[in-house]
mmCIF file of N, CA and C in Angstrom:
data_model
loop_
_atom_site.group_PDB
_atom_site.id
_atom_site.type_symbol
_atom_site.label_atom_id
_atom_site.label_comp_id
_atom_site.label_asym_id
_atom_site.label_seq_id
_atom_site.Cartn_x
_atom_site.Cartn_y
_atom_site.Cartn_z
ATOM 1 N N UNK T 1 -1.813 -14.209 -7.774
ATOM 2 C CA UNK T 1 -0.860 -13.252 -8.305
ATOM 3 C C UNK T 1 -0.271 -12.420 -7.163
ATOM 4 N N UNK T 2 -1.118 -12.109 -5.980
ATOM 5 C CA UNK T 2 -0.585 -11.351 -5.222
ATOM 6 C C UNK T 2 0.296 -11.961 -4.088
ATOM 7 N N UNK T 3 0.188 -12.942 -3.767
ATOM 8 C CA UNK T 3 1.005 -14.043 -2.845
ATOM 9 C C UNK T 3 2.197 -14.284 -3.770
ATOM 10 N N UNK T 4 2.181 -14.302 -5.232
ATOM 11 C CA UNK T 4 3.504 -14.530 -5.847
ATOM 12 C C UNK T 4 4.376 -13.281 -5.945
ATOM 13 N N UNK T 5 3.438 -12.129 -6.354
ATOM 14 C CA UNK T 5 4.443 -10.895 -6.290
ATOM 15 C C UNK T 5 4.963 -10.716 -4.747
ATOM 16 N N UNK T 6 4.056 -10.675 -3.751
ATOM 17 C CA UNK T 6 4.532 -10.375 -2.205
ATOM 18 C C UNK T 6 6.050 -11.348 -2.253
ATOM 19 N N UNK T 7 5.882 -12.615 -2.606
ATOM 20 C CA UNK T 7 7.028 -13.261 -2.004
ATOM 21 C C UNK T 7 8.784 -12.956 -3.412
ATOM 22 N N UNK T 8 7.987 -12.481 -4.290
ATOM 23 C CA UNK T 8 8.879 -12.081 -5.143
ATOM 24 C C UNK T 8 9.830 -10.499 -4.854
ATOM 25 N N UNK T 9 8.999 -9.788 -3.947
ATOM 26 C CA UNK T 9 9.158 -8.889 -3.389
ATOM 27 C C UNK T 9 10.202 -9.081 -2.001
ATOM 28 N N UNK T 10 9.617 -10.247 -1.374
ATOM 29 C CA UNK T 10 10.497 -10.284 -0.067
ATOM 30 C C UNK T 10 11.790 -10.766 -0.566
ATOM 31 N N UNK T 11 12.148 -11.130 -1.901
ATOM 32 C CA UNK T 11 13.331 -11.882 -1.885
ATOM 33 C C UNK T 11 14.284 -10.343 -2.613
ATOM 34 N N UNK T 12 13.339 -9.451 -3.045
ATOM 35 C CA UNK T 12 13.894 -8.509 -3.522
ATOM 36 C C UNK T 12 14.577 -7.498 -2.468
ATOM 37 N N UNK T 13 13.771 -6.900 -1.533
ATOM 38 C CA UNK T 13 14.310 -6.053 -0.328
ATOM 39 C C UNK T 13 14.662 -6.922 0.617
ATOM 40 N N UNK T 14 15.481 -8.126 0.727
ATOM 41 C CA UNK T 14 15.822 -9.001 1.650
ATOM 42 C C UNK T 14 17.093 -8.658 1.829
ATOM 43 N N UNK T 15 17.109 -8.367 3.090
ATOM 44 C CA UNK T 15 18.475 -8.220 3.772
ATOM 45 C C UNK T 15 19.263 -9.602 3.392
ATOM 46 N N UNK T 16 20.596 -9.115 2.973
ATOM 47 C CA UNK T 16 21.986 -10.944 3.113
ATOM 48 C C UNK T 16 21.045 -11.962 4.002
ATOM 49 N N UNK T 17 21.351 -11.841 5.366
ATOM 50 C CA UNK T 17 21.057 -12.259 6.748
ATOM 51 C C UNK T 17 19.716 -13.228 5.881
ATOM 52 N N UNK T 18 19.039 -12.387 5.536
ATOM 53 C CA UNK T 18 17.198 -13.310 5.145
ATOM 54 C C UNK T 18 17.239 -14.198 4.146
ATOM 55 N N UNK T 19 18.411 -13.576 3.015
ATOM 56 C CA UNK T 19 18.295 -14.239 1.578
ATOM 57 C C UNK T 19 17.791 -15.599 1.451
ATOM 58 N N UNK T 20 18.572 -16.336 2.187
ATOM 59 C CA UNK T 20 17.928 -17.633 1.459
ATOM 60 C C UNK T 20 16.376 -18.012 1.933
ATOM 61 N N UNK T 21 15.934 -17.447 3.181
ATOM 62 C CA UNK T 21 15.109 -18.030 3.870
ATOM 63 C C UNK T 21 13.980 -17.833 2.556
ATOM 64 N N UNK T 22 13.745 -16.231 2.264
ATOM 65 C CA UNK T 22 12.670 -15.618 1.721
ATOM 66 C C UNK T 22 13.432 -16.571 -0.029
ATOM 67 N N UNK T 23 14.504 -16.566 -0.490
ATOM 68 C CA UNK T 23 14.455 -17.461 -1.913
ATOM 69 C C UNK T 23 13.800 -18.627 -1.542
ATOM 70 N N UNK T 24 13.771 -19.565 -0.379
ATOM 71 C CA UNK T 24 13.196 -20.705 -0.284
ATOM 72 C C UNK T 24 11.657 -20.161 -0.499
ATOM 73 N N UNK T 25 11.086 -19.247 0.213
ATOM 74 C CA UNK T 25 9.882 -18.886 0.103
ATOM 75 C C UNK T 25 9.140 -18.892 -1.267
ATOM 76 N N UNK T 26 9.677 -18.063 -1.906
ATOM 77 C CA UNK T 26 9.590 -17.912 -3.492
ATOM 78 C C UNK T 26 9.231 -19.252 -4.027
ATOM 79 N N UNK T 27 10.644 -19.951 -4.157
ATOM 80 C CA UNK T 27 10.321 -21.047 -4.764
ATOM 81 C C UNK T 27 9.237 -22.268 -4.812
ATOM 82 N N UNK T 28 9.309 -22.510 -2.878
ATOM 83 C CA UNK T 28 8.171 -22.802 -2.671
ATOM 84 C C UNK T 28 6.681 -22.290 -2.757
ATOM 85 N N UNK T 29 6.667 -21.376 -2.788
ATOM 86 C CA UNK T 29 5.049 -20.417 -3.081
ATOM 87 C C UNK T 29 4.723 -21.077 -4.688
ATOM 88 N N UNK T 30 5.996 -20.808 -5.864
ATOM 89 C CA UNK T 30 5.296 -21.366 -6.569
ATOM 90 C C UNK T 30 5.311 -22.875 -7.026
ATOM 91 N N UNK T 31 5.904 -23.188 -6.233
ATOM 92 C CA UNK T 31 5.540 -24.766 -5.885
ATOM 93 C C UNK T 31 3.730 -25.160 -5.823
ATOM 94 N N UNK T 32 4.234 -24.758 -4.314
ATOM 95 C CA UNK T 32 2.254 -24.846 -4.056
ATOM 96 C C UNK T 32 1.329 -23.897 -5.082
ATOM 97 N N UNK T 33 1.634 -23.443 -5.357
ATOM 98 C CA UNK T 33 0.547 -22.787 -6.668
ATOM 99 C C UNK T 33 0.365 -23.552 -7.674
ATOM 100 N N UNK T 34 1.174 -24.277 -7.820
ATOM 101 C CA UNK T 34 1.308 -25.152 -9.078
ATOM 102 C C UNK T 34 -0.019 -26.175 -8.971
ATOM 103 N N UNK T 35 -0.908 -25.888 -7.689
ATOM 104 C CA UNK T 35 -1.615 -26.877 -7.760
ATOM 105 C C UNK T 35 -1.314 -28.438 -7.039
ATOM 106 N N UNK T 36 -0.278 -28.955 -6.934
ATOM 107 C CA UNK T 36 -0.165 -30.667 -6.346
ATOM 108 C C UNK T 36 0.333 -30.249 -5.640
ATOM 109 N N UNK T 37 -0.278 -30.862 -4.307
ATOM 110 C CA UNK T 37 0.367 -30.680 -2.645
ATOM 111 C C UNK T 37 1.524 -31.975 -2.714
ATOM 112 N N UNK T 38 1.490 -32.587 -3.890
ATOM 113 C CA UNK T 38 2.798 -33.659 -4.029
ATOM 114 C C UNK T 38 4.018 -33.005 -4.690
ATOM 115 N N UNK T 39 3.659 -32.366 -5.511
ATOM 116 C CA UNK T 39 5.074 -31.400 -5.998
ATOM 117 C C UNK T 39 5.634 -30.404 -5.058
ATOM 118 N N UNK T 40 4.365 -29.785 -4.485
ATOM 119 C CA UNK T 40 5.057 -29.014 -3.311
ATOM 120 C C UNK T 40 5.434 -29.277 -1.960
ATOM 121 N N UNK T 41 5.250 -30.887 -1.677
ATOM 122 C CA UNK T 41 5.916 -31.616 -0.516
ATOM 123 C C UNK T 41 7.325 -32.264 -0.979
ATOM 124 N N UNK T 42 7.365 -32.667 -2.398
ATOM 125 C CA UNK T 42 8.615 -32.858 -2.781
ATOM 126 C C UNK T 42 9.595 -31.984 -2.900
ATOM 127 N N UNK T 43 9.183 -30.759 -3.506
ATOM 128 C CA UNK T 43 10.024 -29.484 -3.252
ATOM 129 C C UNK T 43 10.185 -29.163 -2.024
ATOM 130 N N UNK T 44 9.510 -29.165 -1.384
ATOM 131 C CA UNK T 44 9.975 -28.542 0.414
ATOM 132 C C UNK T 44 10.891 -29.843 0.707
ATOM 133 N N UNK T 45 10.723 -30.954 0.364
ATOM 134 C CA UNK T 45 12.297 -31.470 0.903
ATOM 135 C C UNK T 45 13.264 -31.647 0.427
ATOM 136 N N UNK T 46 12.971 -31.765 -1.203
ATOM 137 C CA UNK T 46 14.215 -31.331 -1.714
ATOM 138 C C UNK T 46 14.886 -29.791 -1.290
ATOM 139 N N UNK T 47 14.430 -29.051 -1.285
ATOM 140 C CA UNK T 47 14.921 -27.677 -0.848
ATOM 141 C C UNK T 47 15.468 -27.410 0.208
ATOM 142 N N UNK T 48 15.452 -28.268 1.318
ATOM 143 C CA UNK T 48 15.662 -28.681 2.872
ATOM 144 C C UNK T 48 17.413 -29.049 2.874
ATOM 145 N N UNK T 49 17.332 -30.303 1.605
ATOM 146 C CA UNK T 49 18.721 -30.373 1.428
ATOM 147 C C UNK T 49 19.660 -29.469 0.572
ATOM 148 N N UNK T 50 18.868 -29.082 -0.518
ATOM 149 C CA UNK T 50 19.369 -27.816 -1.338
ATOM 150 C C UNK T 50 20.174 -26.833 -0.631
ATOM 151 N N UNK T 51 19.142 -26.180 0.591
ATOM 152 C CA UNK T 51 19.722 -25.523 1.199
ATOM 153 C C UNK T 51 20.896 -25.233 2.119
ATOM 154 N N UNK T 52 21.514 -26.442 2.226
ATOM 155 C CA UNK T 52 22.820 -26.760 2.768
ATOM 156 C C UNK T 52 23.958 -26.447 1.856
ATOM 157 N N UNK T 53 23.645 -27.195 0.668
ATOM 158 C CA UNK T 53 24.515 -27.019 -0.351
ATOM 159 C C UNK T 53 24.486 -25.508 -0.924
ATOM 160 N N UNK T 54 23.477 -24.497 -1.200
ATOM 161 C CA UNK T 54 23.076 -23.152 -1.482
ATOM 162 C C UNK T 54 24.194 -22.891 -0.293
ATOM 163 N N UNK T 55 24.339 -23.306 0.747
ATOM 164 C CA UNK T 55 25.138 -22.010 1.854
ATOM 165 C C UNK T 55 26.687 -21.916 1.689
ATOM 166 N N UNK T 56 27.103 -22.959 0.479
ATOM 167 C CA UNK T 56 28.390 -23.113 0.679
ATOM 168 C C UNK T 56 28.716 -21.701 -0.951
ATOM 169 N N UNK T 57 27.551 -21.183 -1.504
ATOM 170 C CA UNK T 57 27.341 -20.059 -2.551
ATOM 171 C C UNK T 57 27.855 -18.907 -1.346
ATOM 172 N N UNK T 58 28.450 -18.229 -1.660
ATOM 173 C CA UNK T 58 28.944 -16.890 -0.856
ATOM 174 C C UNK T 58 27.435 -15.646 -1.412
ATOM 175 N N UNK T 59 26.754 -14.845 -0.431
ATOM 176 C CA UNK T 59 25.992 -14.367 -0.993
ATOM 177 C C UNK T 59 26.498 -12.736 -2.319
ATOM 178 N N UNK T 60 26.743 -12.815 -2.888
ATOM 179 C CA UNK T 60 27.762 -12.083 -3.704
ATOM 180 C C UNK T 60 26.632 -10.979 -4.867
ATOM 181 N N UNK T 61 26.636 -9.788 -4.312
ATOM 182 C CA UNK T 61 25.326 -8.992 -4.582
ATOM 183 C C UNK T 61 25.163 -9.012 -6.304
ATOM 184 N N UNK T 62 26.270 -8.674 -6.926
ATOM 185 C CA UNK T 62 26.226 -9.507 -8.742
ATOM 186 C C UNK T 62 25.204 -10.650 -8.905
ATOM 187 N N UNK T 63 25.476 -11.851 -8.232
ATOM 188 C CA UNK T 63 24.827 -13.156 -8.428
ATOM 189 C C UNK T 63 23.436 -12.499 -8.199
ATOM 190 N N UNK T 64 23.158 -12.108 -6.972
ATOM 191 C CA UNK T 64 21.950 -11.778 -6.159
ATOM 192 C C UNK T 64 20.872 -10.955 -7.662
ATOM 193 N N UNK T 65 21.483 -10.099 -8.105
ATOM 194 C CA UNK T 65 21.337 -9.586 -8.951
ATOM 195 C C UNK T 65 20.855 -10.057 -9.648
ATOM 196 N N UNK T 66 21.355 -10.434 -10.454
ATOM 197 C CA UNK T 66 21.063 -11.939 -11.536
ATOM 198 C C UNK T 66 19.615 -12.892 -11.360
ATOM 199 N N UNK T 67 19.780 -13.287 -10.370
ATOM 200 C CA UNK T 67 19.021 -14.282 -9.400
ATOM 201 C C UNK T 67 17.549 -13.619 -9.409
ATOM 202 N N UNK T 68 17.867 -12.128 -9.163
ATOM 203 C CA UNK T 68 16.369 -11.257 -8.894
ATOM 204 C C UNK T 68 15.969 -10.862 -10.267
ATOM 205 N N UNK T 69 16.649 -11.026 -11.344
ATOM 206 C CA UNK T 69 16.437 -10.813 -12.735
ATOM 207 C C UNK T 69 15.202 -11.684 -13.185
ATOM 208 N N UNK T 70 16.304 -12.918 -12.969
ATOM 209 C CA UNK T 70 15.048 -14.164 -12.873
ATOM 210 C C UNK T 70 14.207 -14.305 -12.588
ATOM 211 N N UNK T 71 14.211 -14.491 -10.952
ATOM 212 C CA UNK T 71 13.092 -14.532 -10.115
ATOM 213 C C UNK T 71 11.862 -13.529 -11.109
ATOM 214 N N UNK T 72 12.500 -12.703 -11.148
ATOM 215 C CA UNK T 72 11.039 -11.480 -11.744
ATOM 216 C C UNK T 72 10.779 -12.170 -13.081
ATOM 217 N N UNK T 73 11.493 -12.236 -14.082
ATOM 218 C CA UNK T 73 10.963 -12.880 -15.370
ATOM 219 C C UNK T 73 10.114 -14.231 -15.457
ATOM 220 N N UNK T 74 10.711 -14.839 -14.631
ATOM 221 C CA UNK T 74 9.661 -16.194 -13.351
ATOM 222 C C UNK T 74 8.278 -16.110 -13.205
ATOM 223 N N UNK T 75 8.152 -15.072 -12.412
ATOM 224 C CA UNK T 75 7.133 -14.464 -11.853
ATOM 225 C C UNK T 75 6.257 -13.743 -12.515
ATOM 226 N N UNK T 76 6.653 -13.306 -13.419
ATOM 227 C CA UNK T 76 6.081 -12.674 -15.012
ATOM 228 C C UNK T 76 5.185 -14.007 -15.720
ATOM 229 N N UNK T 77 6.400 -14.413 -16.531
ATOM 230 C CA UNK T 77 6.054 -15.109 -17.434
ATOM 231 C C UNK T 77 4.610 -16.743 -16.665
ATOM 232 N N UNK T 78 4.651 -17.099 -15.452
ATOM 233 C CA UNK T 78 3.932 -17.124 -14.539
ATOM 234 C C UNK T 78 2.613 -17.047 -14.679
ATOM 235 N N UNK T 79 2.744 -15.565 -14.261
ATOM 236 C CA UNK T 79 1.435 -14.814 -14.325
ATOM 237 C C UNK T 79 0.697 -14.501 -15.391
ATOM 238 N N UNK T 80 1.699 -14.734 -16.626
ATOM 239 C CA UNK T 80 1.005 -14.197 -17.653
ATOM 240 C C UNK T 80 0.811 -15.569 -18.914
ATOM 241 N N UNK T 81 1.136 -16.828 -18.265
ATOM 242 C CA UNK T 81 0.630 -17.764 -18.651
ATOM 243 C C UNK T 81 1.346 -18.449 -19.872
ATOM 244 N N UNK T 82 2.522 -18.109 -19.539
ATOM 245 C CA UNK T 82 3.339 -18.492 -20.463
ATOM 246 C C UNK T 82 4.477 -19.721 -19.987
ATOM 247 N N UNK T 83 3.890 -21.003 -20.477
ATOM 248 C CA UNK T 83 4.628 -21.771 -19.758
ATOM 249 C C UNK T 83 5.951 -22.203 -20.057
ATOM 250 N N UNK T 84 6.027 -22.008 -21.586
ATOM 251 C CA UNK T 84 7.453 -22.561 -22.144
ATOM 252 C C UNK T 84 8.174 -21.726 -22.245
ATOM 253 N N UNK T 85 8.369 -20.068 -21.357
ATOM 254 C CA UNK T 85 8.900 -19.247 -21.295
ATOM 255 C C UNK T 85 9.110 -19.517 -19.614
ATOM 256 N N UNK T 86 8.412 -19.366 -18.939
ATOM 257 C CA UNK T 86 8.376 -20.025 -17.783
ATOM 258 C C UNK T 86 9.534 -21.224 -17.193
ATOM 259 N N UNK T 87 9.186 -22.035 -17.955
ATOM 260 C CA UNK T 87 10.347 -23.347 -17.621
ATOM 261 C C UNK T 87 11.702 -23.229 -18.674
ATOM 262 N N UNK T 88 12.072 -21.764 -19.485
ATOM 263 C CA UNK T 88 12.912 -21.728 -20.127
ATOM 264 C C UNK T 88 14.184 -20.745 -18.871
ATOM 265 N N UNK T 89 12.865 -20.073 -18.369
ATOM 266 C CA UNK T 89 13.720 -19.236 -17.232
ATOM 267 C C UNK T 89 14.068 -20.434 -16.039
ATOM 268 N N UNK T 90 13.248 -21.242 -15.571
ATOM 269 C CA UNK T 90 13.594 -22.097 -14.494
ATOM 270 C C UNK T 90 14.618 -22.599 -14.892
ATOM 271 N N UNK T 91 15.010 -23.161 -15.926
ATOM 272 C CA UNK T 91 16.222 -24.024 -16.466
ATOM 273 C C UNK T 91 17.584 -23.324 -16.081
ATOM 274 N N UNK T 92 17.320 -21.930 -17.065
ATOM 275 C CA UNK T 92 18.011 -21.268 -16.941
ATOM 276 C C UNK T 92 18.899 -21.022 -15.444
ATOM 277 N N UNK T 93 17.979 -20.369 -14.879
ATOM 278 C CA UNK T 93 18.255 -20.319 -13.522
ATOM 279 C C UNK T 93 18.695 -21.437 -12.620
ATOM 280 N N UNK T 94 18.178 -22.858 -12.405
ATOM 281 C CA UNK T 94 18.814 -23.826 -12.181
ATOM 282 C C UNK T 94 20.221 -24.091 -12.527
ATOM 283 N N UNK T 95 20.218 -23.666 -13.840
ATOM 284 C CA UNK T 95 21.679 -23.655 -14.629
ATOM 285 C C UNK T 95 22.679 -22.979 -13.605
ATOM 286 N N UNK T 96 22.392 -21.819 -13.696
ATOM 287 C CA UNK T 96 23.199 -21.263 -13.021
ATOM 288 C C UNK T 96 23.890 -21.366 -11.513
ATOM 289 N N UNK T 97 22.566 -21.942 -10.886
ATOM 290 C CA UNK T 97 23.003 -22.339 -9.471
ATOM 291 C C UNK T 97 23.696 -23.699 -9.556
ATOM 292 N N UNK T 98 23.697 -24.347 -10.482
ATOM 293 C CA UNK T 98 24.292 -25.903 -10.761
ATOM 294 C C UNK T 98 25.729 -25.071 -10.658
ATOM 295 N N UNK T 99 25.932 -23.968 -11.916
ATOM 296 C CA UNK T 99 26.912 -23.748 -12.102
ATOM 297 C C UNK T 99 28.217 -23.351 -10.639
ATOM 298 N N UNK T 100 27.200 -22.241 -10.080
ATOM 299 C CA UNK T 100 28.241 -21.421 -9.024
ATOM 300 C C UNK T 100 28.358 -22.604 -7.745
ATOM 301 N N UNK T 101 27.422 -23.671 -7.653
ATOM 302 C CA UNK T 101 27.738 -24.633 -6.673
ATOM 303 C C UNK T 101 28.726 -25.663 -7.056
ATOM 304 N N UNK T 102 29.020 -26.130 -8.797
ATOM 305 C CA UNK T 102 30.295 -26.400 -8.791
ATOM 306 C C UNK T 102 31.465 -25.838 -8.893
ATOM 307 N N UNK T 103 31.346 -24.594 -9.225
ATOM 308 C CA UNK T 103 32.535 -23.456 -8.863
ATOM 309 C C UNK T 103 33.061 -23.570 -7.293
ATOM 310 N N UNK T 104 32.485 -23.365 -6.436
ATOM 311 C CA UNK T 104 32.275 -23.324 -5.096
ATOM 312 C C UNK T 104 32.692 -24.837 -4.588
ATOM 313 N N UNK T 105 32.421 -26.250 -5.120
ATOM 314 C CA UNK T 105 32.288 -27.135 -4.463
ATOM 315 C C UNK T 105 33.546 -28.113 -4.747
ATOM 316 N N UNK T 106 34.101 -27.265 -5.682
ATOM 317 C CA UNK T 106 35.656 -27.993 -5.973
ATOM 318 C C UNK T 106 36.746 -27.461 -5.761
#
């Protein structure tokens, strides 16, 4: 719990400049928590390429906003063992970055 709030935290007081580094963090932290060092080696490279495509997102403090909404309800629902609330927010949130990267990519 405390390695998930810390990194939920760094993505919160993260300077522009850090943003994505510390969102990769996040995501990956609860990657590897999840238990399979195979889900969380697949995520670290999917995320490798993600992150190319994430840079063409302008960091836009609204979105950011949003993003940290999540992240925390994430990180909640998480901790408190709620899984189909859990992967209702991941969706969600995926959604959205699907969304602003085809906004952005056309």
């Amino acid at each position: 719990a405390a390695r998930l709030r810390e990194a939920l935290a760094g993505t919160r007081d993260a300077p522009l400049a850090q943003y994505r580094r510390l969102d990769t963090m996040l995501h990956l932290t609860l990657a590897e928590l999840c238990g399979s060092p195979a889900l969380a080696a697949q995520y670290a490279a999917v995320r490798a390429t993600l992150n190319d495509l994430l840079d063409c997102i302008p960091l836009l403090v609204r979105n950011l906003e949003h993003s940290q909404r999540q992240h925390a309800a994430l990180v909640e629902a998480v901790l408190d063992g709620d899984a189909d609330g859990a992967r209702e927010i991941a969706r969600e949130h995926c959604a959205g970055t699907a969304a602003l990267l085809r906004g952005f990519l056309t």
